Amino acid sequence: MSQRLELTYGGELYDRTWRLYTGEVQPEGVRLRYLHTAIEDLFWRQGKYAEFDVAEYSMGAYLATLKNPDRAFVALPIFPSRAFRHASVYVNADASVSQPADLANTTVGTPEWSMTASLWMRGILGEHYGVDLTSIDWRTGGLEEAGRQEKAPVLPPADLRVTHIGDDDTLSALLLRRDLDALITARAPQAFLQGDPRIKRLWPDFRSAERGYFEATAIIPIMHVVVVRRALLAAHPWLANNLVDAFEAARTPVQHDLLDTAVCTSSLIWESAYAEEEAAVLGDPFRYGVANNAVTLQTLLNYAHQQGFTDHLLGYEEVFAPSTLSSARI
């Protein structure tokens, strides 16, 4: 048997990657060591120190690196994490913010300008709710711990006012004190989870808002992407598509597992009924590939350019390994 390429993958652990984690699925020609790594830690280590050969990474932070001709990584059209983010907008209960239009001329926090959840929601607020993003005072910094910095620095356009809160305060504390009117964050504030009445969601019925967004756009926002060292692809051009194939092979059986009424593969008693209901609305929500996600990707690239992540509107060949943009047909 020929020697296989030894690679280390850093990523969260999902049902759609479980078979890669156990080794049941391996990329052809590769022995993949899968290190289950918590997401904030993973993104910081990969963004700052490039610790992993292949890794799950923030889509927003990755797009922000594309200005650098010496960037270490290139993306593959594998999207291990997707989520609607209307649920991620929190407001101070005493602020005069009860609908999206009320965010104009307020102060809004987000942990990092490059956070993908925030990138999406800023774009959605502007495009679908008419919120003037330039009227908002934007603040970045640690959600629960002071001193958080950007993994991938972004220079927002001059008409967007973005400042860091400093190293002695947190966004959660600012929201509780009403020094912020609102907060966009992928991870919910601890005070909200503990039932503090001073924080509420902008959309209490966020699922209805998110379903309405999907029905209007057919978009399920992409949060994370898989990146691989550029040097590895230069040395082993076959690697990109072999990784794509393996991630797809690991993902494909999951929908069948969820719909199987013989057993519950998760701790949700009505798992199969819920999966059937969701599939009827969303179809195959975690599909990979550029062609399968063209509308979503084009929208994301538009938002990224508008918000200063990129200096021009990127084409797909600038974002992903070119060999993954097409496939053989029979």
mmCIF file of C-alpha atoms in Angstrom:
data_model
loop_
_atom_site.group_PDB
_atom_site.id
_atom_site.type_symbol
_atom_site.label_atom_id
_atom_site.label_comp_id
_atom_site.label_asym_id
_atom_site.label_seq_id
_atom_site.Cartn_x
_atom_site.Cartn_y
_atom_site.Cartn_z
ATOM 1 C CA MET A 1 0.000 0.000 0.000
ATOM 2 C CA SER A 2 1.420 3.393 -0.956
ATOM 3 C CA GLN A 3 2.241 5.820 1.807
ATOM 4 C CA ARG A 4 -0.547 8.280 2.598
ATOM 5 C CA LEU A 5 -0.145 11.969 3.301
ATOM 6 C CA GLU A 6 -0.335 12.677 7.052
ATOM 7 C CA LEU A 7 -2.505 15.745 7.758
ATOM 8 C CA THR A 8 -3.977 17.316 10.884
ATOM 9 C CA TYR A 9 -7.476 18.786 10.757
ATOM 10 C CA GLY A 10 -8.770 21.179 13.398
ATOM 11 C CA GLY A 11 -12.512 21.534 13.690
ATOM 12 C CA GLU A 12 -15.650 21.380 15.767
ATOM 13 C CA LEU A 13 -17.384 18.017 15.839
ATOM 14 C CA TYR A 14 -20.689 17.714 13.968
ATOM 15 C CA ASP A 15 -22.872 14.816 12.883
ATOM 16 C CA ARG A 16 -21.833 15.711 9.316
ATOM 17 C CA THR A 17 -18.123 15.325 10.178
ATOM 18 C CA TRP A 18 -18.418 12.468 12.680
ATOM 19 C CA ARG A 19 -17.372 9.807 10.164
ATOM 20 C CA LEU A 20 -14.173 11.749 9.476
ATOM 21 C CA TYR A 21 -13.510 11.986 13.212
ATOM 22 C CA THR A 22 -13.900 8.232 13.739
ATOM 23 C CA GLY A 23 -11.889 7.392 10.638
ATOM 24 C CA GLU A 24 -14.810 5.601 8.985
ATOM 25 C CA VAL A 25 -14.273 8.039 6.097
ATOM 26 C CA GLN A 26 -10.772 9.025 5.045
ATOM 27 C CA PRO A 27 -9.760 11.213 2.092
ATOM 28 C CA GLU A 28 -8.168 9.143 -0.655
ATOM 29 C CA GLY A 29 -4.398 9.237 -0.242
ATOM 30 C CA VAL A 30 -4.578 10.897 3.187
ATOM 31 C CA ARG A 31 -4.401 9.845 6.800
ATOM 32 C CA LEU A 32 -6.388 12.598 8.516
ATOM 33 C CA ARG A 33 -5.885 13.237 12.231
ATOM 34 C CA TYR A 34 -9.004 15.080 13.375
ATOM 35 C CA LEU A 35 -8.493 17.265 16.452
ATOM 36 C CA HIS A 36 -11.799 18.351 17.979
ATOM 37 C CA THR A 37 -11.205 21.988 18.925
ATOM 38 C CA ALA A 38 -13.580 24.539 20.465
ATOM 39 C CA ILE A 39 -14.517 27.152 17.903
ATOM 40 C CA GLU A 40 -13.144 30.419 19.382
ATOM 41 C CA ASP A 41 -9.895 28.686 20.310
ATOM 42 C CA LEU A 42 -9.694 27.069 16.889
ATOM 43 C CA PHE A 43 -10.202 30.305 14.972
ATOM 44 C CA TRP A 44 -7.682 32.203 17.089
ATOM 45 C CA ARG A 45 -5.004 29.520 16.784
ATOM 46 C CA GLN A 46 -5.509 29.045 13.054
ATOM 47 C CA GLY A 47 -5.771 32.764 12.313
ATOM 48 C CA LYS A 48 -2.747 33.766 14.391
ATOM 49 C CA TYR A 49 -0.489 30.723 14.266
ATOM 50 C CA ALA A 50 -1.690 28.546 11.348
ATOM 51 C CA GLU A 51 -1.470 25.446 13.525
ATOM 52 C CA PHE A 52 -3.475 23.036 11.358
ATOM 53 C CA ASP A 53 -2.875 21.682 7.845
ATOM 54 C CA VAL A 54 -6.615 21.733 7.228
ATOM 55 C CA ALA A 55 -9.108 23.538 9.432
ATOM 56 C CA GLU A 56 -12.603 24.800 9.882
ATOM 57 C CA TYR A 57 -12.377 28.587 9.866
ATOM 58 C CA SER A 58 -14.494 31.712 10.068
ATOM 59 C CA MET A 59 -15.749 32.577 6.570
ATOM 60 C CA GLY A 60 -15.606 36.298 7.346
ATOM 61 C CA ALA A 61 -12.080 36.139 8.746
ATOM 62 C CA TYR A 62 -10.959 34.104 5.739
ATOM 63 C CA LEU A 63 -12.369 36.630 3.274
ATOM 64 C CA ALA A 64 -10.474 39.356 5.120
ATOM 65 C CA THR A 65 -7.169 37.546 4.409
ATOM 66 C CA LEU A 66 -7.596 37.568 0.640
ATOM 67 C CA LYS A 67 -6.016 41.018 0.298
ATOM 68 C CA ASN A 68 -2.728 39.437 1.414
ATOM 69 C CA PRO A 69 -0.833 37.815 -1.495
ATOM 70 C CA ASP A 70 1.191 35.774 1.021
ATOM 71 C CA ARG A 71 -1.812 34.355 2.893
ATOM 72 C CA ALA A 72 -1.226 30.862 4.205
ATOM 73 C CA PHE A 73 -4.533 29.232 3.272
ATOM 74 C CA VAL A 74 -7.002 28.698 0.493
ATOM 75 C CA ALA A 75 -10.621 27.667 1.009
ATOM 76 C CA LEU A 76 -12.466 24.616 -0.209
ATOM 77 C CA PRO A 77 -16.252 24.826 -0.871
ATOM 78 C CA ILE A 78 -17.010 22.865 2.305
ATOM 79 C CA PHE A 79 -19.261 24.686 4.751
ATOM 80 C CA PRO A 80 -19.444 22.786 8.054
ATOM 81 C CA SER A 81 -21.458 25.452 9.884
ATOM 82 C CA ARG A 82 -24.474 27.394 8.643
ATOM 83 C CA ALA A 83 -27.076 29.284 10.639
ATOM 84 C CA PHE A 84 -29.730 31.931 10.355
ATOM 85 C CA ARG A 85 -28.728 34.867 12.539
ATOM 86 C CA HIS A 86 -31.865 36.881 13.302
ATOM 87 C CA ALA A 87 -31.666 35.175 16.706
ATOM 88 C CA SER A 88 -28.237 36.756 17.235
ATOM 89 C CA VAL A 89 -29.414 40.365 17.600
ATOM 90 C CA TYR A 90 -29.917 41.391 21.231
ATOM 91 C CA VAL A 91 -31.137 44.743 22.565
ATOM 92 C CA ASN A 92 -31.274 46.479 25.903
ATOM 93 C CA ALA A 93 -34.862 46.133 27.098
ATOM 94 C CA ASP A 94 -35.011 49.822 28.036
ATOM 95 C CA ALA A 95 -33.685 51.059 24.699
ATOM 96 C CA SER A 96 -36.185 52.339 22.176
ATOM 97 C CA VAL A 97 -35.445 49.478 19.802
ATOM 98 C CA SER A 98 -38.379 47.214 19.024
ATOM 99 C CA GLN A 99 -37.921 46.739 15.269
ATOM 100 C CA PRO A 100 -34.947 46.768 12.892
ATOM 101 C CA ALA A 101 -35.585 50.330 11.689
ATOM 102 C CA ASP A 102 -35.035 51.531 15.267
ATOM 103 C CA LEU A 103 -31.343 50.585 15.038
ATOM 104 C CA ALA A 104 -30.633 53.717 12.983
ATOM 105 C CA ASN A 105 -28.583 56.252 14.966
ATOM 106 C CA THR A 106 -27.905 53.820 17.819
ATOM 107 C CA THR A 107 -24.759 52.234 19.240
ATOM 108 C CA VAL A 108 -24.347 48.561 18.353
ATOM 109 C CA GLY A 109 -21.665 46.142 19.510
ATOM 110 C CA THR A 110 -20.194 43.040 17.910
ATOM 111 C CA PRO A 111 -17.219 40.983 19.175
ATOM 112 C CA GLU A 112 -15.281 41.323 15.911
ATOM 113 C CA TRP A 113 -16.053 43.228 12.743
ATOM 114 C CA SER A 114 -14.884 40.113 10.893
ATOM 115 C CA MET A 115 -17.334 37.812 12.756
ATOM 116 C CA THR A 116 -19.324 36.075 10.027
ATOM 117 C CA ALA A 117 -22.614 36.206 11.940
ATOM 118 C CA SER A 118 -22.233 39.968 12.222
ATOM 119 C CA LEU A 119 -21.161 40.332 8.580
ATOM 120 C CA TRP A 120 -24.358 38.581 7.510
ATOM 121 C CA MET A 121 -26.684 40.460 9.861
ATOM 122 C CA ARG A 122 -25.279 43.863 8.950
ATOM 123 C CA GLY A 123 -25.857 43.029 5.307
ATOM 124 C CA ILE A 124 -29.361 41.713 5.973
ATOM 125 C CA LEU A 125 -30.289 44.738 8.073
ATOM 126 C CA GLY A 126 -29.174 47.049 5.296
ATOM 127 C CA GLU A 127 -30.584 45.148 2.328
ATOM 128 C CA HIS A 128 -33.827 43.725 3.730
ATOM 129 C CA TYR A 129 -34.779 46.180 6.477
ATOM 130 C CA GLY A 130 -33.461 49.458 5.107
ATOM 131 C CA VAL A 131 -31.206 50.188 8.093
ATOM 132 C CA ASP A 132 -28.577 52.818 7.288
ATOM 133 C CA LEU A 133 -25.408 51.140 8.567
ATOM 134 C CA THR A 134 -23.515 54.434 8.358
ATOM 135 C CA SER A 135 -25.842 55.992 10.961
ATOM 136 C CA ILE A 136 -24.754 53.461 13.608
ATOM 137 C CA ASP A 137 -21.825 53.790 16.006
ATOM 138 C CA TRP A 138 -20.266 50.319 15.906
ATOM 139 C CA ARG A 139 -18.251 48.946 18.839
ATOM 140 C CA THR A 140 -16.043 45.841 18.907
ATOM 141 C CA GLY A 141 -14.468 43.970 21.811
ATOM 142 C CA GLY A 142 -14.790 41.004 24.120
ATOM 143 C CA LEU A 143 -18.260 39.617 24.689
ATOM 144 C CA GLU A 144 -17.617 38.315 28.221
ATOM 145 C CA GLU A 145 -13.857 38.827 28.590
ATOM 146 C CA ALA A 146 -12.097 42.150 28.040
ATOM 147 C CA GLY A 147 -9.365 42.533 25.455
ATOM 148 C CA ARG A 148 -10.661 40.520 22.506
ATOM 149 C CA GLN A 149 -8.997 41.446 19.228
ATOM 150 C CA GLU A 150 -9.703 40.719 15.569
ATOM 151 C CA LYS A 151 -8.355 37.457 14.162
ATOM 152 C CA ALA A 152 -8.230 39.032 10.720
ATOM 153 C CA PRO A 153 -8.138 42.842 10.784
ATOM 154 C CA VAL A 154 -10.629 44.535 8.489
ATOM 155 C CA LEU A 155 -10.533 48.199 7.503
ATOM 156 C CA PRO A 156 -14.201 49.226 7.249
ATOM 157 C CA PRO A 157 -15.148 51.897 4.705
ATOM 158 C CA ALA A 158 -14.636 55.465 5.931
ATOM 159 C CA ASP A 159 -18.375 56.071 6.270
ATOM 160 C CA LEU A 160 -18.764 53.229 8.788
ATOM 161 C CA ARG A 161 -17.756 54.281 12.317
ATOM 162 C CA VAL A 162 -16.140 51.302 14.048
ATOM 163 C CA THR A 163 -14.157 51.636 17.298
ATOM 164 C CA HIS A 164 -12.801 49.180 19.859
ATOM 165 C CA ILE A 165 -14.177 49.398 23.400
ATOM 166 C CA GLY A 166 -10.726 48.975 24.933
ATOM 167 C CA ASP A 167 -9.238 46.294 27.131
ATOM 168 C CA ASP A 168 -11.091 47.052 30.352
ATOM 169 C CA ASP A 169 -14.729 46.461 29.444
ATOM 170 C CA THR A 170 -16.992 43.918 27.745
ATOM 171 C CA LEU A 171 -19.846 44.175 25.308
ATOM 172 C CA SER A 172 -22.182 42.311 27.650
ATOM 173 C CA ALA A 173 -21.507 44.791 30.447
ATOM 174 C CA LEU A 174 -21.986 47.732 28.091
ATOM 175 C CA LEU A 175 -25.330 46.339 26.925
ATOM 176 C CA LEU A 176 -26.499 45.786 30.499
ATOM 177 C CA ARG A 177 -25.530 49.373 31.382
ATOM 178 C CA ARG A 178 -27.226 50.588 28.204
ATOM 179 C CA ASP A 179 -23.995 52.033 26.884
ATOM 180 C CA LEU A 180 -24.910 49.853 23.920
ATOM 181 C CA ASP A 181 -28.399 49.812 22.455
ATOM 182 C CA ALA A 182 -27.916 46.486 20.710
ATOM 183 C CA LEU A 183 -25.454 43.645 20.217
ATOM 184 C CA ILE A 184 -24.886 41.242 17.326
ATOM 185 C CA THR A 185 -23.113 38.102 18.506
ATOM 186 C CA ALA A 186 -23.021 34.462 17.439
ATOM 187 C CA ARG A 187 -22.686 33.333 21.047
ATOM 188 C CA ALA A 188 -25.525 34.532 23.274
ATOM 189 C CA PRO A 189 -24.622 36.826 26.197
ATOM 190 C CA GLN A 190 -24.427 34.918 29.463
ATOM 191 C CA ALA A 191 -26.775 37.378 31.140
ATOM 192 C CA PHE A 192 -29.434 36.643 28.521
ATOM 193 C CA LEU A 193 -29.051 32.883 29.008
ATOM 194 C CA GLN A 194 -29.419 33.413 32.756
ATOM 195 C CA GLY A 195 -32.695 35.272 32.236
ATOM 196 C CA ASP A 196 -31.583 38.828 32.949
ATOM 197 C CA PRO A 197 -34.618 40.964 31.983
ATOM 198 C CA ARG A 198 -32.383 43.811 30.801
ATOM 199 C CA ILE A 199 -31.546 41.908 27.592
ATOM 200 C CA LYS A 200 -34.010 40.642 25.002
ATOM 201 C CA ARG A 201 -33.902 39.559 21.384
ATOM 202 C CA LEU A 202 -34.759 42.087 18.691
ATOM 203 C CA TRP A 203 -36.832 39.327 17.088
ATOM 204 C CA PRO A 204 -38.536 37.392 19.932
ATOM 205 C CA ASP A 205 -40.102 35.109 17.304
ATOM 206 C CA PHE A 206 -36.818 34.753 15.428
ATOM 207 C CA ARG A 207 -37.761 31.479 13.766
ATOM 208 C CA SER A 208 -40.609 33.144 11.895
ATOM 209 C CA ALA A 209 -38.282 35.956 10.810
ATOM 210 C CA GLU A 210 -35.641 33.490 9.685
ATOM 211 C CA ARG A 211 -38.118 31.342 7.792
ATOM 212 C CA GLY A 212 -39.478 34.454 6.089
ATOM 213 C CA TYR A 213 -35.928 35.436 5.117
ATOM 214 C CA PHE A 214 -35.310 31.994 3.637
ATOM 215 C CA GLU A 215 -38.564 31.994 1.707
ATOM 216 C CA ALA A 216 -37.668 35.398 0.248
ATOM 217 C CA THR A 217 -34.040 34.602 -0.615
ATOM 218 C CA ALA A 218 -33.433 30.797 -0.579
ATOM 219 C CA ILE A 219 -30.326 31.620 1.523
ATOM 220 C CA ILE A 220 -29.102 29.698 4.560
ATOM 221 C CA PRO A 221 -26.126 31.829 5.640
ATOM 222 C CA ILE A 222 -22.711 30.188 5.527
ATOM 223 C CA MET A 223 -20.736 30.712 8.741
ATOM 224 C CA HIS A 224 -17.610 28.565 8.423
ATOM 225 C CA VAL A 225 -15.457 27.200 5.631
ATOM 226 C CA VAL A 226 -12.677 24.607 5.408
ATOM 227 C CA VAL A 227 -9.226 25.961 4.602
ATOM 228 C CA VAL A 228 -6.037 24.126 3.628
ATOM 229 C CA ARG A 229 -2.425 25.239 3.452
ATOM 230 C CA ARG A 230 -1.601 26.718 0.047
ATOM 231 C CA ALA A 231 1.814 25.053 0.148
ATOM 232 C CA LEU A 232 0.162 21.658 0.533
ATOM 233 C CA LEU A 233 -2.051 22.227 -2.509
ATOM 234 C CA ALA A 234 0.938 23.402 -4.540
ATOM 235 C CA ALA A 235 2.787 20.197 -3.681
ATOM 236 C CA HIS A 236 -0.257 17.907 -3.954
ATOM 237 C CA PRO A 237 -2.811 19.390 -6.397
ATOM 238 C CA TRP A 238 -5.060 16.344 -6.031
ATOM 239 C CA LEU A 239 -5.619 17.081 -2.361
ATOM 240 C CA ALA A 240 -8.337 19.729 -2.767
ATOM 241 C CA ASN A 241 -10.914 17.536 -4.491
ATOM 242 C CA ASN A 242 -10.053 14.470 -2.416
ATOM 243 C CA LEU A 243 -10.836 16.456 0.721
ATOM 244 C CA VAL A 244 -14.085 17.745 -0.801
ATOM 245 C CA ASP A 245 -15.086 14.195 -1.724
ATOM 246 C CA ALA A 246 -14.352 12.916 1.787
ATOM 247 C CA PHE A 247 -16.316 15.646 3.543
ATOM 248 C CA GLU A 248 -19.210 14.969 1.189
ATOM 249 C CA ALA A 249 -19.024 11.225 1.865
ATOM 250 C CA ALA A 250 -19.119 11.907 5.611
ATOM 251 C CA ARG A 251 -22.085 14.291 5.265
ATOM 252 C CA THR A 252 -24.318 12.375 2.868
ATOM 253 C CA PRO A 253 -25.684 9.680 5.242
ATOM 254 C CA VAL A 254 -26.645 12.153 7.974
ATOM 255 C CA GLN A 255 -30.008 13.191 6.569
ATOM 256 C CA HIS A 256 -31.025 9.537 6.308
ATOM 257 C CA ASP A 257 -29.921 9.001 9.915
ATOM 258 C CA LEU A 258 -32.032 11.911 11.112
ATOM 259 C CA LEU A 259 -35.114 10.681 9.241
ATOM 260 C CA ASP A 260 -34.781 7.105 10.479
ATOM 261 C CA THR A 261 -37.692 6.418 12.840
ATOM 262 C CA ALA A 262 -36.127 3.214 14.201
ATOM 263 C CA VAL A 263 -33.748 5.076 16.530
ATOM 264 C CA CYS A 264 -33.003 8.593 17.780
ATOM 265 C CA THR A 265 -29.433 9.442 16.843
ATOM 266 C CA SER A 266 -29.583 12.595 18.975
ATOM 267 C CA SER A 267 -31.229 13.471 22.283
ATOM 268 C CA LEU A 268 -34.300 14.885 20.509
ATOM 269 C CA ILE A 269 -37.246 12.529 20.980
ATOM 270 C CA TRP A 270 -39.060 13.935 17.934
ATOM 271 C CA GLU A 271 -35.845 14.016 15.939
ATOM 272 C CA SER A 272 -37.172 12.308 12.806
ATOM 273 C CA ALA A 273 -40.405 14.347 12.763
ATOM 274 C CA TYR A 274 -38.480 17.579 13.149
ATOM 275 C CA ALA A 275 -35.956 16.524 10.481
ATOM 276 C CA GLU A 276 -38.785 15.725 8.073
ATOM 277 C CA GLU A 277 -40.423 19.104 8.715
ATOM 278 C CA GLU A 278 -37.144 20.981 8.255
ATOM 279 C CA ALA A 279 -36.271 19.086 5.073
ATOM 280 C CA ALA A 280 -39.647 20.027 3.606
ATOM 281 C CA VAL A 281 -38.790 23.701 4.098
ATOM 282 C CA LEU A 282 -35.006 23.857 3.637
ATOM 283 C CA GLY A 283 -34.223 20.869 1.461
ATOM 284 C CA ASP A 284 -30.573 19.882 1.944
ATOM 285 C CA PRO A 285 -29.336 22.722 4.186
ATOM 286 C CA PHE A 286 -25.684 21.682 4.472
ATOM 287 C CA ARG A 287 -24.970 21.087 0.799
ATOM 288 C CA TYR A 288 -21.393 21.794 -0.257
ATOM 289 C CA GLY A 289 -19.953 23.113 -3.506
ATOM 290 C CA VAL A 290 -19.961 26.473 -5.273
ATOM 291 C CA ALA A 291 -22.693 25.752 -7.833
ATOM 292 C CA ASN A 292 -25.041 24.480 -5.107
ATOM 293 C CA ASN A 293 -24.555 27.691 -3.120
ATOM 294 C CA ALA A 294 -24.212 30.352 -5.804
ATOM 295 C CA VAL A 295 -26.889 32.734 -4.496
ATOM 296 C CA THR A 296 -25.655 32.477 -0.906
ATOM 297 C CA LEU A 297 -22.015 32.958 -1.865
ATOM 298 C CA GLN A 298 -22.674 35.888 -4.191
ATOM 299 C CA THR A 299 -24.675 37.632 -1.468
ATOM 300 C CA LEU A 300 -21.913 37.055 1.063
ATOM 301 C CA LEU A 301 -19.226 38.363 -1.302
ATOM 302 C CA ASN A 302 -21.333 41.461 -1.979
ATOM 303 C CA TYR A 303 -21.696 42.147 1.746
ATOM 304 C CA ALA A 304 -17.985 41.528 2.345
ATOM 305 C CA HIS A 305 -17.013 44.085 -0.287
ATOM 306 C CA GLN A 306 -19.501 46.656 1.021
ATOM 307 C CA GLN A 307 -18.193 46.262 4.580
ATOM 308 C CA GLY A 308 -14.479 46.520 3.852
ATOM 309 C CA PHE A 309 -13.427 42.872 3.964
ATOM 310 C CA THR A 310 -12.275 42.950 0.353
ATOM 311 C CA ASP A 311 -11.005 45.761 -1.876
ATOM 312 C CA HIS A 312 -13.059 44.544 -4.854
ATOM 313 C CA LEU A 313 -15.947 42.196 -5.483
ATOM 314 C CA LEU A 314 -14.311 38.787 -5.468
ATOM 315 C CA GLY A 315 -14.852 36.066 -8.026
ATOM 316 C CA TYR A 316 -15.163 32.472 -6.906
ATOM 317 C CA GLU A 317 -11.758 31.602 -8.378
ATOM 318 C CA GLU A 318 -10.197 34.089 -5.937
ATOM 319 C CA VAL A 319 -11.913 32.510 -2.934
ATOM 320 C CA PHE A 320 -11.688 28.759 -3.525
ATOM 321 C CA ALA A 321 -9.132 26.336 -4.884
ATOM 322 C CA PRO A 322 -9.774 26.626 -8.654
ATOM 323 C CA SER A 323 -9.867 22.868 -9.167
ATOM 324 C CA THR A 324 -12.955 22.631 -6.937
ATOM 325 C CA LEU A 325 -15.047 24.957 -9.095
ATOM 326 C CA SER A 326 -15.913 22.341 -11.709
ATOM 327 C CA SER A 327 -16.340 18.587 -11.900
ATOM 328 C CA ALA A 328 -16.464 15.860 -14.489
ATOM 329 C CA ARG A 329 -19.803 15.028 -16.089
ATOM 330 C CA ILE A 330 -20.862 11.704 -17.529
#
